[in-house]
PDB file of C-alpha atoms in Angstrom:
ATOM      1  CA  MET Y   1      87.056 159.932  60.677  1.00  0.00           C
ATOM      2  CA  LYS Y   2      85.146 162.549  62.705  1.00  0.00           C
ATOM      3  CA  ARG Y   3      87.506 165.258  61.486  1.00  0.00           C
ATOM      4  CA  ILE Y   4      86.690 164.474  57.852  1.00  0.00           C
ATOM      5  CA  VAL Y   5      83.024 165.052  58.616  1.00  0.00           C
ATOM      6  CA  MET Y   6      83.926 168.375  60.224  1.00  0.00           C
ATOM      7  CA  MET Y   7      86.005 169.339  57.172  1.00  0.00           C
ATOM      8  CA  VAL Y   8      83.030 168.638  54.929  1.00  0.00           C
ATOM      9  CA  LEU Y   9      80.442 170.409  57.085  1.00  0.00           C
ATOM     10  CA  ARG Y  10      82.528 173.545  57.451  1.00  0.00           C
ATOM     11  CA  ASN Y  11      82.971 173.705  53.681  1.00  0.00           C
ATOM     12  CA  ILE Y  12      79.460 172.529  52.837  1.00  0.00           C
ATOM     13  CA  LEU Y  13      78.800 175.239  50.236  1.00  0.00           C
ATOM     14  CA  LEU Y  14      82.062 174.507  48.427  1.00  0.00           C
ATOM     15  CA  VAL Y  15      82.109 170.711  48.687  1.00  0.00           C
ATOM     16  CA  PRO Y  16      79.629 169.801  45.894  1.00  0.00           C
ATOM     17  CA  PHE Y  17      81.423 171.997  43.334  1.00  0.00           C
ATOM     18  CA  MET Y  18      84.953 170.923  44.305  1.00  0.00           C
ATOM     19  CA  TRP Y  19      83.973 167.250  44.530  1.00  0.00           C
ATOM     20  CA  CYS Y  20      82.562 167.346  41.007  1.00  0.00           C
ATOM     21  CA  LYS Y  21      85.635 169.194  39.777  1.00  0.00           C
ATOM     22  CA  LEU Y  22      87.981 166.707  41.466  1.00  0.00           C
ATOM     23  CA  CYS Y  23      86.122 163.737  39.969  1.00  0.00           C
ATOM     24  CA  TYR Y  24      86.126 165.333  36.529  1.00  0.00           C
ATOM     25  CA  TYR Y  25      89.858 166.029  36.659  1.00  0.00           C
ATOM     26  CA  ALA Y  26      90.465 162.475  37.879  1.00  0.00           C
ATOM     27  CA  SER Y  27      88.484 161.060  34.940  1.00  0.00           C
ATOM     28  CA  HIS Y  28      90.103 163.388  32.370  1.00  0.00           C
ATOM     29  CA  VAL Y  29      93.581 163.572  33.807  1.00  0.00           C
ATOM     30  CA  ASP Y  30      95.376 164.005  30.461  1.00  0.00           C
ATOM     31  CA  LYS Y  31      93.220 166.985  29.588  1.00  0.00           C
ATOM     32  CA  TYR Y  32      94.895 169.212  32.190  1.00  0.00           C
ATOM     33  CA  PRO Y  33      98.591 169.980  32.813  1.00  0.00           C
ATOM     34  CA  GLU Y  34     100.155 168.726  36.020  1.00  0.00           C
ATOM     35  CA  ASN Y  35     100.517 172.201  37.535  1.00  0.00           C
ATOM     36  CA  LYS Y  36      96.809 172.903  37.136  1.00  0.00           C
ATOM     37  CA  ARG Y  37      95.803 169.578  38.669  1.00  0.00           C
ATOM     38  CA  TYR Y  38      98.224 170.060  41.552  1.00  0.00           C
ATOM     39  CA  ASN Y  39      97.064 173.616  42.283  1.00  0.00           C
ATOM     40  CA  MET Y  40      93.480 172.370  42.463  1.00  0.00           C
ATOM     41  CA  LEU Y  41      94.508 169.707  44.977  1.00  0.00           C
ATOM     42  CA  LYS Y  42      96.377 172.271  47.058  1.00  0.00           C
ATOM     43  CA  PHE Y  43      93.295 174.495  47.147  1.00  0.00           C
ATOM     44  CA  ILE Y  44      91.076 171.635  48.283  1.00  0.00           C
ATOM     45  CA  VAL Y  45      93.546 170.493  50.950  1.00  0.00           C
ATOM     46  CA  LYS Y  46      94.042 173.986  52.335  1.00  0.00           C
ATOM     47  CA  ARG Y  47      90.288 174.545  52.623  1.00  0.00           C
ATOM     48  CA  ALA Y  48      89.837 171.130  54.231  1.00  0.00           C
ATOM     49  CA  ASN Y  49      92.598 171.870  56.724  1.00  0.00           C
ATOM     50  CA  LYS Y  50      91.044 175.181  57.684  1.00  0.00           C
ATOM     51  CA  GLY Y  51      87.672 173.537  58.244  1.00  0.00           C
ATOM     52  CA  GLY Y  52      89.204 170.645  60.148  1.00  0.00           C
ATOM     53  CA  ASN Y  53      91.317 172.683  62.596  1.00  0.00           C
ATOM     54  CA  VAL Y  54      94.546 171.390  61.053  1.00  0.00           C
ATOM     55  CA  THR Y  55      97.578 173.664  60.778  1.00  0.00           C
ATOM     56  CA  ILE Y  56     100.558 172.709  58.622  1.00  0.00           C
ATOM     57  CA  LYS Y  57     103.951 174.018  59.698  1.00  0.00           C
ATOM     58  CA  THR Y  58     106.487 173.699  56.893  1.00  0.00           C
ATOM     59  CA  TYR Y  59     110.250 173.759  57.252  1.00  0.00           C
ATOM     60  CA  GLY Y  60     113.152 173.331  54.836  1.00  0.00           C
ATOM     61  CA  LYS Y  61     111.471 174.367  51.585  1.00  0.00           C
ATOM     62  CA  ASP Y  62     114.900 175.518  50.428  1.00  0.00           C
ATOM     63  CA  ASN Y  63     115.966 171.868  50.529  1.00  0.00           C
ATOM     64  CA  ILE Y  64     113.536 170.963  47.749  1.00  0.00           C
ATOM     65  CA  PRO Y  65     115.654 170.731  44.558  1.00  0.00           C
ATOM     66  CA  LYS Y  66     115.113 173.573  42.118  1.00  0.00           C
ATOM     67  CA  GLU Y  67     115.185 171.174  39.170  1.00  0.00           C
ATOM     68  CA  ASP Y  68     112.489 168.553  38.770  1.00  0.00           C
ATOM     69  CA  GLY Y  69     113.321 164.872  38.760  1.00  0.00           C
ATOM     70  CA  PHE Y  70     113.713 164.097  42.475  1.00  0.00           C
ATOM     71  CA  MET Y  71     112.055 161.768  44.997  1.00  0.00           C
ATOM     72  CA  PHE Y  72     110.586 162.366  48.445  1.00  0.00           C
ATOM     73  CA  PHE Y  73     110.980 159.670  51.116  1.00  0.00           C
ATOM     74  CA  PRO Y  74     108.891 160.543  54.202  1.00  0.00           C
ATOM     75  CA  ASN Y  75     108.088 158.521  57.288  1.00  0.00           C
ATOM     76  CA  HIS Y  76     104.591 157.043  57.125  1.00  0.00           C
ATOM     77  CA  GLN Y  77     102.113 157.816  59.897  1.00  0.00           C
ATOM     78  CA  GLY Y  78      98.651 157.578  58.369  1.00  0.00           C
ATOM     79  CA  LEU Y  79      96.136 158.389  55.635  1.00  0.00           C
ATOM     80  CA  TYR Y  80      96.744 162.112  56.048  1.00  0.00           C
ATOM     81  CA  ASP Y  81     100.469 162.030  55.149  1.00  0.00           C
ATOM     82  CA  VAL Y  82     100.208 162.781  51.433  1.00  0.00           C
ATOM     83  CA  LEU Y  83      97.720 165.594  52.042  1.00  0.00           C
ATOM     84  CA  ALA Y  84     100.095 167.216  54.546  1.00  0.00           C
ATOM     85  CA  ILE Y  85     102.915 167.191  51.991  1.00  0.00           C
ATOM     86  CA  VAL Y  86     100.631 168.508  49.225  1.00  0.00           C
ATOM     87  CA  ASP Y  87      99.794 171.460  51.485  1.00  0.00           C
ATOM     88  CA  ALA Y  88     103.460 172.032  52.299  1.00  0.00           C
ATOM     89  CA  CYS Y  89     105.128 171.460  48.926  1.00  0.00           C
ATOM     90  CA  PRO Y  90     104.975 174.130  46.193  1.00  0.00           C
ATOM     91  CA  THR Y  91     106.226 171.706  43.540  1.00  0.00           C
ATOM     92  CA  PRO Y  92     103.989 169.058  41.927  1.00  0.00           C
ATOM     93  CA  PHE Y  93     104.814 165.448  42.673  1.00  0.00           C
ATOM     94  CA  SER Y  94     103.235 162.043  42.248  1.00  0.00           C
ATOM     95  CA  VAL Y  95     103.004 159.049  44.559  1.00  0.00           C
ATOM     96  CA  VAL Y  96     103.674 155.325  44.694  1.00  0.00           C
ATOM     97  CA  ALA Y  97     101.069 153.898  47.063  1.00  0.00           C
ATOM     98  CA  LYS Y  98      99.974 150.415  48.040  1.00  0.00           C
ATOM     99  CA  LYS Y  99      96.958 149.080  46.194  1.00  0.00           C
ATOM    100  CA  GLU Y 100      94.981 148.766  49.458  1.00  0.00           C
ATOM    101  CA  VAL Y 101      94.262 152.520  49.464  1.00  0.00           C
ATOM    102  CA  ALA Y 102      93.289 152.649  45.806  1.00  0.00           C
ATOM    103  CA  ASP Y 103      89.565 152.658  46.589  1.00  0.00           C
ATOM    104  CA  VAL Y 104      89.516 155.012  49.596  1.00  0.00           C
ATOM    105  CA  PRO Y 105      87.148 157.867  48.668  1.00  0.00           C
ATOM    106  CA  PHE Y 106      88.885 161.181  47.990  1.00  0.00           C
ATOM    107  CA  LEU Y 107      92.320 159.524  48.087  1.00  0.00           C
ATOM    108  CA  LYS Y 108      91.300 157.548  45.017  1.00  0.00           C
ATOM    109  CA  GLN Y 109      90.472 160.722  43.088  1.00  0.00           C
ATOM    110  CA  THR Y 110      93.499 162.549  44.481  1.00  0.00           C
ATOM    111  CA  PHE Y 111      95.869 159.806  43.378  1.00  0.00           C
ATOM    112  CA  ALA Y 112      94.210 159.704  39.950  1.00  0.00           C
ATOM    113  CA  CYS Y 113      94.843 163.443  39.545  1.00  0.00           C
ATOM    114  CA  MET Y 114      98.470 162.892  40.533  1.00  0.00           C
ATOM    115  CA  LYS Y 115      98.842 159.972  38.098  1.00  0.00           C
ATOM    116  CA  ALA Y 116     100.006 157.879  41.020  1.00  0.00           C
ATOM    117  CA  TYR Y 117     101.068 154.253  40.784  1.00  0.00           C
ATOM    118  CA  MET Y 118      99.341 151.648  42.919  1.00  0.00           C
ATOM    119  CA  ILE Y 119     101.789 148.895  43.810  1.00  0.00           C
ATOM    120  CA  ASP Y 120     100.898 145.288  44.635  1.00  0.00           C
ATOM    121  CA  ARG Y 121     103.589 144.146  47.032  1.00  0.00           C
ATOM    122  CA  ASP Y 122     102.566 140.517  46.527  1.00  0.00           C
ATOM    123  CA  ASP Y 123     103.081 140.711  42.768  1.00  0.00           C
ATOM    124  CA  ILE Y 124     106.810 140.860  42.026  1.00  0.00           C
ATOM    125  CA  ARG Y 125     106.354 141.402  38.297  1.00  0.00           C
ATOM    126  CA  GLN Y 126     103.937 144.287  38.796  1.00  0.00           C
ATOM    127  CA  SER Y 127     106.226 145.826  41.435  1.00  0.00           C
ATOM    128  CA  LEU Y 128     109.171 145.711  39.017  1.00  0.00           C
ATOM    129  CA  GLN Y 129     107.073 147.350  36.321  1.00  0.00           C
ATOM    130  CA  VAL Y 130     106.218 150.177  38.720  1.00  0.00           C
ATOM    131  CA  ILE Y 131     109.886 150.614  39.675  1.00  0.00           C
ATOM    132  CA  ASN Y 132     110.879 150.806  36.003  1.00  0.00           C
ATOM    133  CA  SER Y 133     108.065 153.222  35.140  1.00  0.00           C
ATOM    134  CA  VAL Y 134     108.865 155.532  38.055  1.00  0.00           C
ATOM    135  CA  THR Y 135     112.564 155.459  37.133  1.00  0.00           C
ATOM    136  CA  ASP Y 136     111.782 156.520  33.574  1.00  0.00           C
ATOM    137  CA  GLU Y 137     109.431 159.291  34.697  1.00  0.00           C
ATOM    138  CA  VAL Y 138     111.887 160.682  37.248  1.00  0.00           C
ATOM    139  CA  VAL Y 139     114.613 160.733  34.579  1.00  0.00           C
ATOM    140  CA  GLY Y 140     112.095 162.572  32.415  1.00  0.00           C
ATOM    141  CA  GLY Y 141     111.581 165.254  35.073  1.00  0.00           C
ATOM    142  CA  ARG Y 142     108.641 164.119  37.221  1.00  0.00           C
ATOM    143  CA  ASN Y 143     108.887 164.053  41.010  1.00  0.00           C
ATOM    144  CA  TYR Y 144     107.716 161.133  43.135  1.00  0.00           C
ATOM    145  CA  LEU Y 145     107.010 160.228  46.733  1.00  0.00           C
ATOM    146  CA  ILE Y 146     107.460 156.753  48.193  1.00  0.00           C
ATOM    147  CA  PHE Y 147     106.827 155.558  51.740  1.00  0.00           C
ATOM    148  CA  ALA Y 148     109.869 153.381  52.301  1.00  0.00           C
ATOM    149  CA  GLU Y 149     108.430 151.884  55.502  1.00  0.00           C
ATOM    150  CA  GLY Y 150     105.791 150.175  53.378  1.00  0.00           C
ATOM    151  CA  THR Y 151     103.031 150.458  55.966  1.00  0.00           C
ATOM    152  CA  ARG Y 152     102.109 153.249  58.335  1.00  0.00           C
ATOM    153  CA  SER Y 153     103.501 153.286  61.838  1.00  0.00           C
ATOM    154  CA  LYS Y 154     101.150 152.237  64.620  1.00  0.00           C
ATOM    155  CA  LYS Y 155     103.239 154.143  67.164  1.00  0.00           C
ATOM    156  CA  GLY Y 156     102.736 157.752  66.206  1.00  0.00           C
ATOM    157  CA  ASN Y 157     106.032 159.538  65.604  1.00  0.00           C
ATOM    158  CA  GLU Y 158     108.125 156.386  65.877  1.00  0.00           C
ATOM    159  CA  VAL Y 159     109.789 155.512  62.545  1.00  0.00           C
ATOM    160  CA  GLN Y 160     109.775 151.900  61.374  1.00  0.00           C
ATOM    161  CA  GLU Y 161     112.493 150.161  59.408  1.00  0.00           C
ATOM    162  CA  MET Y 162     112.777 151.480  55.867  1.00  0.00           C
ATOM    163  CA  LYS Y 163     113.028 148.969  53.049  1.00  0.00           C
ATOM    164  CA  GLY Y 164     116.022 149.213  50.752  1.00  0.00           C
ATOM    165  CA  GLY Y 165     114.003 148.104  47.739  1.00  0.00           C
ATOM    166  CA  SER Y 166     111.944 151.294  47.962  1.00  0.00           C
ATOM    167  CA  PHE Y 167     114.998 153.260  46.834  1.00  0.00           C
ATOM    168  CA  LYS Y 168     115.629 151.322  43.608  1.00  0.00           C
ATOM    169  CA  SER Y 169     113.857 153.833  41.378  1.00  0.00           C
ATOM    170  CA  ALA Y 170     115.887 156.677  42.885  1.00  0.00           C
ATOM    171  CA  THR Y 171     119.239 154.933  42.515  1.00  0.00           C
ATOM    172  CA  ARG Y 172     118.473 153.874  38.957  1.00  0.00           C
ATOM    173  CA  ALA Y 173     117.397 157.403  38.065  1.00  0.00           C
ATOM    174  CA  LYS Y 174     120.457 158.801  39.892  1.00  0.00           C
ATOM    175  CA  CYS Y 175     118.158 161.479  41.289  1.00  0.00           C
ATOM    176  CA  PRO Y 176     118.202 163.558  44.479  1.00  0.00           C
ATOM    177  CA  ILE Y 177     116.681 161.723  47.452  1.00  0.00           C
ATOM    178  CA  VAL Y 178     114.824 164.110  49.767  1.00  0.00           C
ATOM    179  CA  PRO Y 179     114.016 162.756  53.251  1.00  0.00           C
ATOM    180  CA  VAL Y 180     110.831 164.224  54.731  1.00  0.00           C
ATOM    181  CA  ALA Y 181     110.129 164.146  58.453  1.00  0.00           C
ATOM    182  CA  LEU Y 182     106.445 164.163  59.359  1.00  0.00           C
ATOM    183  CA  ILE Y 183     105.491 164.940  62.945  1.00  0.00           C
ATOM    184  CA  ASP Y 184     101.959 164.355  64.282  1.00  0.00           C
ATOM    185  CA  SER Y 185     100.620 163.560  60.815  1.00  0.00           C
ATOM    186  CA  PHE Y 186      98.694 160.642  62.303  1.00  0.00           C
ATOM    187  CA  LYS Y 187      96.525 162.928  64.434  1.00  0.00           C
ATOM    188  CA  PRO Y 188      94.093 164.394  61.850  1.00  0.00           C
ATOM    189  CA  PHE Y 189      92.672 161.101  60.501  1.00  0.00           C
ATOM    190  CA  ASP Y 190      93.940 158.371  62.823  1.00  0.00           C
ATOM    191  CA  THR Y 191      92.660 159.697  66.134  1.00  0.00           C
ATOM    192  CA  LYS Y 192      89.117 160.504  67.287  1.00  0.00           C
ATOM    193  CA  SER Y 193      89.965 163.960  68.577  1.00  0.00           C
ATOM    194  CA  LEU Y 194      88.498 167.091  66.944  1.00  0.00           C
ATOM    195  CA  SER Y 195      90.768 169.517  68.779  1.00  0.00           C
ATOM    196  CA  LYS Y 196      93.193 171.739  66.907  1.00  0.00           C
ATOM    197  CA  VAL Y 197      96.246 169.907  65.663  1.00  0.00           C
ATOM    198  CA  THR Y 198      99.522 171.081  64.179  1.00  0.00           C
ATOM    199  CA  VAL Y 199     101.320 168.839  61.702  1.00  0.00           C
ATOM    200  CA  GLN Y 200     104.976 169.522  61.005  1.00  0.00           C
ATOM    201  CA  VAL Y 201     106.487 168.824  57.579  1.00  0.00           C
ATOM    202  CA  HIS Y 202     110.273 169.034  57.455  1.00  0.00           C
ATOM    203  CA  PHE Y 203     111.998 168.810  54.057  1.00  0.00           C
ATOM    204  CA  LEU Y 204     115.532 167.679  54.891  1.00  0.00           C
ATOM    205  CA  LYS Y 205     118.739 168.149  52.941  1.00  0.00           C
ATOM    206  CA  PRO Y 206     118.789 165.900  49.852  1.00  0.00           C
ATOM    207  CA  LEU Y 207     121.159 163.053  49.253  1.00  0.00           C
ATOM    208  CA  TYR Y 208     122.596 163.591  45.783  1.00  0.00           C
ATOM    209  CA  TYR Y 209     123.865 160.807  43.549  1.00  0.00           C
ATOM    210  CA  GLU Y 210     127.517 161.599  44.199  1.00  0.00           C
ATOM    211  CA  GLU Y 211     126.855 161.114  47.891  1.00  0.00           C
ATOM    212  CA  TYR Y 212     125.064 157.751  47.676  1.00  0.00           C
ATOM    213  CA  LYS Y 213     126.382 156.168  44.463  1.00  0.00           C
ATOM    214  CA  ASP Y 214     128.626 153.753  46.365  1.00  0.00           C
ATOM    215  CA  MET Y 215     126.013 152.859  48.978  1.00  0.00           C
ATOM    216  CA  LYS Y 216     123.733 149.845  48.949  1.00  0.00           C
ATOM    217  CA  THR Y 217     120.006 150.590  48.973  1.00  0.00           C
ATOM    218  CA  THR Y 218     119.803 149.176  52.505  1.00  0.00           C
ATOM    219  CA  GLU Y 219     122.471 151.655  53.597  1.00  0.00           C
ATOM    220  CA  ILE Y 220     120.580 154.518  51.948  1.00  0.00           C
ATOM    221  CA  ALA Y 221     117.424 153.413  53.768  1.00  0.00           C
ATOM    222  CA  LYS Y 222     119.214 153.468  57.117  1.00  0.00           C
ATOM    223  CA  GLU Y 223     120.670 156.928  56.449  1.00  0.00           C
ATOM    224  CA  VAL Y 224     117.295 158.387  55.443  1.00  0.00           C
ATOM    225  CA  LYS Y 225     115.708 156.844  58.538  1.00  0.00           C
ATOM    226  CA  ARG Y 226     118.486 158.265  60.728  1.00  0.00           C
ATOM    227  CA  ARG Y 227     117.980 161.785  59.401  1.00  0.00           C
ATOM    228  CA  ILE Y 228     114.213 161.637  59.853  1.00  0.00           C
ATOM    229  CA  GLU Y 229     114.505 160.241  63.387  1.00  0.00           C
ATOM    230  CA  LYS Y 230     116.997 162.938  64.316  1.00  0.00           C
ATOM    231  CA  THR Y 231     114.578 165.637  63.158  1.00  0.00           C
ATOM    232  CA  ILE Y 232     111.610 164.081  64.952  1.00  0.00           C
ATOM    233  CA  GLU Y 233     113.623 163.771  68.152  1.00  0.00           C
ATOM    234  CA  LYS Y 234     114.570 167.451  67.910  1.00  0.00           C
ATOM    235  CA  TYR Y 235     111.150 168.909  67.109  1.00  0.00           C
ATOM    236  CA  CYS Y 236     108.531 166.442  68.356  1.00  0.00           C
ATOM    237  CA  GLY Y 237     106.147 168.221  70.715  1.00  0.00           C
ATOM    238  CA  ASP Y 238     107.406 171.600  69.591  1.00  0.00           C
ATOM    239  CA  GLU Y 239     104.842 173.981  68.103  1.00  0.00           C
ATOM    240  CA  ILE Y 240     107.703 176.158  66.882  1.00  0.00           C
TER     241      ILE Y 240
END
């Protein structure tokens, strides 16, 4: 976490104000519209990235659906993943995350501002409630992100098996499924290096309901994984 310390120190004059503002928004989340909360998060992330020698390269913004009510499915590399996508994505979205990260400082407040759901994978009833709630919200026009691998990869840019059950909310909502390929997103927080790092965020072409309506969720998972792996294979190691 050396880079986090560097991010803080290089923004030391701004940190106390923004930390208080973030905590206040997190505690009064219904007081502010989603766009305002999201823009605040983007500002904080961009300043943190600048202080931490992290550059975000974004590709495929045109693939993000123009109408709200879609779901992102990225590969999962580390604690920095959501922050990379917040920096890259102009459209507000929320997150379904595992309960284990619910108390990680900063992420806790960030997820509160995003009205994220914390899922307990050992509690089937609670997991079903989350799936149903996310389905309803996506139908209502909110956008969500789910890490279909379940846990972060321990092998850098290698993609793990994606779980079909992670796509249930999307299939029930009949919404666009947007694969997102993250490259080197593990480097900012999951390595000890403080050198400059470039993280690539690739928004890939969506799978629309007409394309996947006859597919099983396990088949959708394999197709999303295939598209992400193909992109990583093409661009990994490329500063473009």
